[in-house]
Amino acid sequence: MEIQFRTFGCRDAAYQAEYALRNLVLRWPLGLDLKDEDLSRDEEDIHLGGFVDGRLAALLLLHPLGDGVYQMRQVCVAPEMQRMGYGRALVEAAERLLQERGGKKITLHARETAVPFYRKLGYAVSGEGFTEIGIPHLPMEKAL
Ligand SMILES: CC(C)(COP(=O)(O)OP(=O)(O)OC[C@H]1O[C@@H](n2cnc3c(N)ncnc32)[C@H](O)[C@@H]1OP(=O)(O)O)[C@@H](O)C(=O)NCCC(=O)NCCS
């Protein structure tokens, strides 16, 4: 199935689909809900969605930290579409997008369970592990 990538903002209709997918994949399995979080950072972020047949299937956010450094966050693929190559295509699309904008480095907080995925895409662990939203994470980064 072909996936098409595009960016959108918080007032785009796609943001509603983003919110639903983030809850489904990243929050509800941990007993959490986005409604309990401060989402004001979303306003500053680049929202990149991967659409299959017009439906949001994968997404990530890119938060500008300054000096060409971006934090990649909220990376997720719809449950029925995981392990089909969409996550890799999504991250590669984000890297191309940032390269076009003069981006120099991507940092991220990887859930321990997702570390092998990021390693395959060239990201390296850059520091000590820590707990976020109640689960173990490792900082990772990749130069663009
Ligand atoms: C992690 C996630 C974004 C990866 O996307 P995906 O579409 O499932 O991954 P892909 O099919 O593109 O996989 C690319 C490669 O990484 C591997 N991989 C993907 N997820 C993996 C995992 N959790 N553990 C080990 N390897 C993994 C794949 O086997 C594939 O390897 P290959 O190229 O040797 O075949 C997705 O599975 C997901 O949304 N998981 C739940 C939410 C989550 O953990 N998000 C990350 C938060 S930091």
PDB file of N, CA and C in Angstrom, residues 1 21 24-26 29 57-58 75-88 111 117:
ATOM      1  N   MET A   1       0.843  -1.197   0.000  1.00  0.00           N
ATOM      2  CA  MET A   1       0.000   0.000   0.000  1.00  0.00           C
ATOM      3  C   MET A   1       0.873   1.240   0.000  1.00  0.00           C
ATOM      4  N   LEU A  21      -4.820   8.929  17.087  1.00  0.00           N
ATOM      5  CA  LEU A  21      -3.793   7.894  16.900  1.00  0.00           C
ATOM      6  C   LEU A  21      -2.758   7.930  18.030  1.00  0.00           C
ATOM      7  N   LEU A  24      -4.387   6.235  20.981  1.00  0.00           N
ATOM      8  CA  LEU A  24      -4.535   4.790  20.749  1.00  0.00           C
ATOM      9  C   LEU A  24      -3.209   4.042  20.876  1.00  0.00           C
ATOM     10  N   VAL A  25      -2.144   4.603  20.277  1.00  0.00           N
ATOM     11  CA  VAL A  25      -0.871   3.872  20.203  1.00  0.00           C
ATOM     12  C   VAL A  25       0.063   4.204  21.369  1.00  0.00           C
ATOM     13  N   LEU A  26       0.078   5.484  21.775  1.00  0.00           N
ATOM     14  CA  LEU A  26       1.116   5.921  22.717  1.00  0.00           C
ATOM     15  C   LEU A  26       0.628   6.146  24.147  1.00  0.00           C
ATOM     16  N   PRO A  29      -2.439   2.401  25.918  1.00  0.00           N
ATOM     17  CA  PRO A  29      -1.806   1.145  26.392  1.00  0.00           C
ATOM     18  C   PRO A  29      -1.078   1.321  27.731  1.00  0.00           C
ATOM     19  N   ALA A  57      -1.973   6.998   8.880  1.00  0.00           N
ATOM     20  CA  ALA A  57      -1.472   5.679   9.283  1.00  0.00           C
ATOM     21  C   ALA A  57      -0.212   5.770  10.136  1.00  0.00           C
ATOM     22  N   ALA A  58       0.489   6.901  10.054  1.00  0.00           N
ATOM     23  CA  ALA A  58       1.748   7.059  10.783  1.00  0.00           C
ATOM     24  C   ALA A  58       1.981   8.542  11.011  1.00  0.00           C
ATOM     25  N   VAL A  75       6.330   9.500  17.826  1.00  0.00           N
ATOM     26  CA  VAL A  75       6.447   8.654  16.630  1.00  0.00           C
ATOM     27  C   VAL A  75       5.523   7.443  16.795  1.00  0.00           C
ATOM     28  N   CYS A  76       4.606   7.262  15.876  1.00  0.00           N
ATOM     29  CA  CYS A  76       3.731   6.086  15.984  1.00  0.00           C
ATOM     30  C   CYS A  76       3.136   5.694  14.639  1.00  0.00           C
ATOM     31  N   VAL A  77       2.837   4.403  14.557  1.00  0.00           N
ATOM     32  CA  VAL A  77       2.225   3.806  13.370  1.00  0.00           C
ATOM     33  C   VAL A  77       0.958   3.096  13.842  1.00  0.00           C
ATOM     34  N   ALA A  78      -0.123   3.179  13.069  1.00  0.00           N
ATOM     35  CA  ALA A  78      -1.393   2.528  13.429  1.00  0.00           C
ATOM     36  C   ALA A  78      -1.136   1.051  13.722  1.00  0.00           C
ATOM     37  N   PRO A  79      -1.774   0.505  14.770  1.00  0.00           N
ATOM     38  CA  PRO A  79      -1.458  -0.875  15.201  1.00  0.00           C
ATOM     39  C   PRO A  79      -1.481  -1.899  14.073  1.00  0.00           C
ATOM     40  N   GLU A  80      -2.473  -1.851  13.214  1.00  0.00           N
ATOM     41  CA  GLU A  80      -2.597  -2.870  12.158  1.00  0.00           C
ATOM     42  C   GLU A  80      -1.603  -2.651  11.022  1.00  0.00           C
ATOM     43  N   MET A  81      -0.837  -1.557  11.097  1.00  0.00           N
ATOM     44  CA  MET A  81       0.104  -1.256  10.015  1.00  0.00           C
ATOM     45  C   MET A  81       1.555  -1.255  10.473  1.00  0.00           C
ATOM     46  N   GLN A  82       1.789  -1.693  11.727  1.00  0.00           N
ATOM     47  CA  GLN A  82       3.165  -1.743  12.214  1.00  0.00           C
ATOM     48  C   GLN A  82       3.927  -2.886  11.556  1.00  0.00           C
ATOM     49  N   ARG A  83       5.268  -2.764  11.539  1.00  0.00           N
ATOM     50  CA  ARG A  83       6.178  -3.769  10.981  1.00  0.00           C
ATOM     51  C   ARG A  83       5.944  -4.016   9.489  1.00  0.00           C
ATOM     52  N   MET A  84       5.519  -2.962   8.781  1.00  0.00           N
ATOM     53  CA  MET A  84       5.334  -3.065   7.331  1.00  0.00           C
ATOM     54  C   MET A  84       6.211  -2.058   6.594  1.00  0.00           C
ATOM     55  N   GLY A  85       7.126  -1.424   7.340  1.00  0.00           N
ATOM     56  CA  GLY A  85       8.038  -0.470   6.701  1.00  0.00           C
ATOM     57  C   GLY A  85       7.587   0.982   6.758  1.00  0.00           C
ATOM     58  N   TYR A  86       6.384   1.236   7.289  1.00  0.00           N
ATOM     59  CA  TYR A  86       5.882   2.617   7.311  1.00  0.00           C
ATOM     60  C   TYR A  86       6.643   3.494   8.310  1.00  0.00           C
ATOM     61  N   GLY A  87       7.041   2.921   9.441  1.00  0.00           N
ATOM     62  CA  GLY A  87       7.780   3.702  10.427  1.00  0.00           C
ATOM     63  C   GLY A  87       9.112   4.171   9.857  1.00  0.00           C
ATOM     64  N   ARG A  88       9.812   3.263   9.183  1.00  0.00           N
ATOM     65  CA  ARG A  88      11.076   3.626   8.544  1.00  0.00           C
ATOM     66  C   ARG A  88      10.845   4.729   7.502  1.00  0.00           C
ATOM     67  N   ARG A 111      11.618   5.070  23.658  1.00  0.00           N
ATOM     68  CA  ARG A 111      11.201   4.010  24.588  1.00  0.00           C
ATOM     69  C   ARG A 111      12.176   2.858  24.395  1.00  0.00           C
ATOM     70  N   PHE A 117      14.561  -0.276  16.670  1.00  0.00           N
ATOM     71  CA  PHE A 117      14.014   0.385  15.472  1.00  0.00           C
ATOM     72  C   PHE A 117      14.869   1.599  15.106  1.00  0.00           C
TER      73      PHE A 117
END
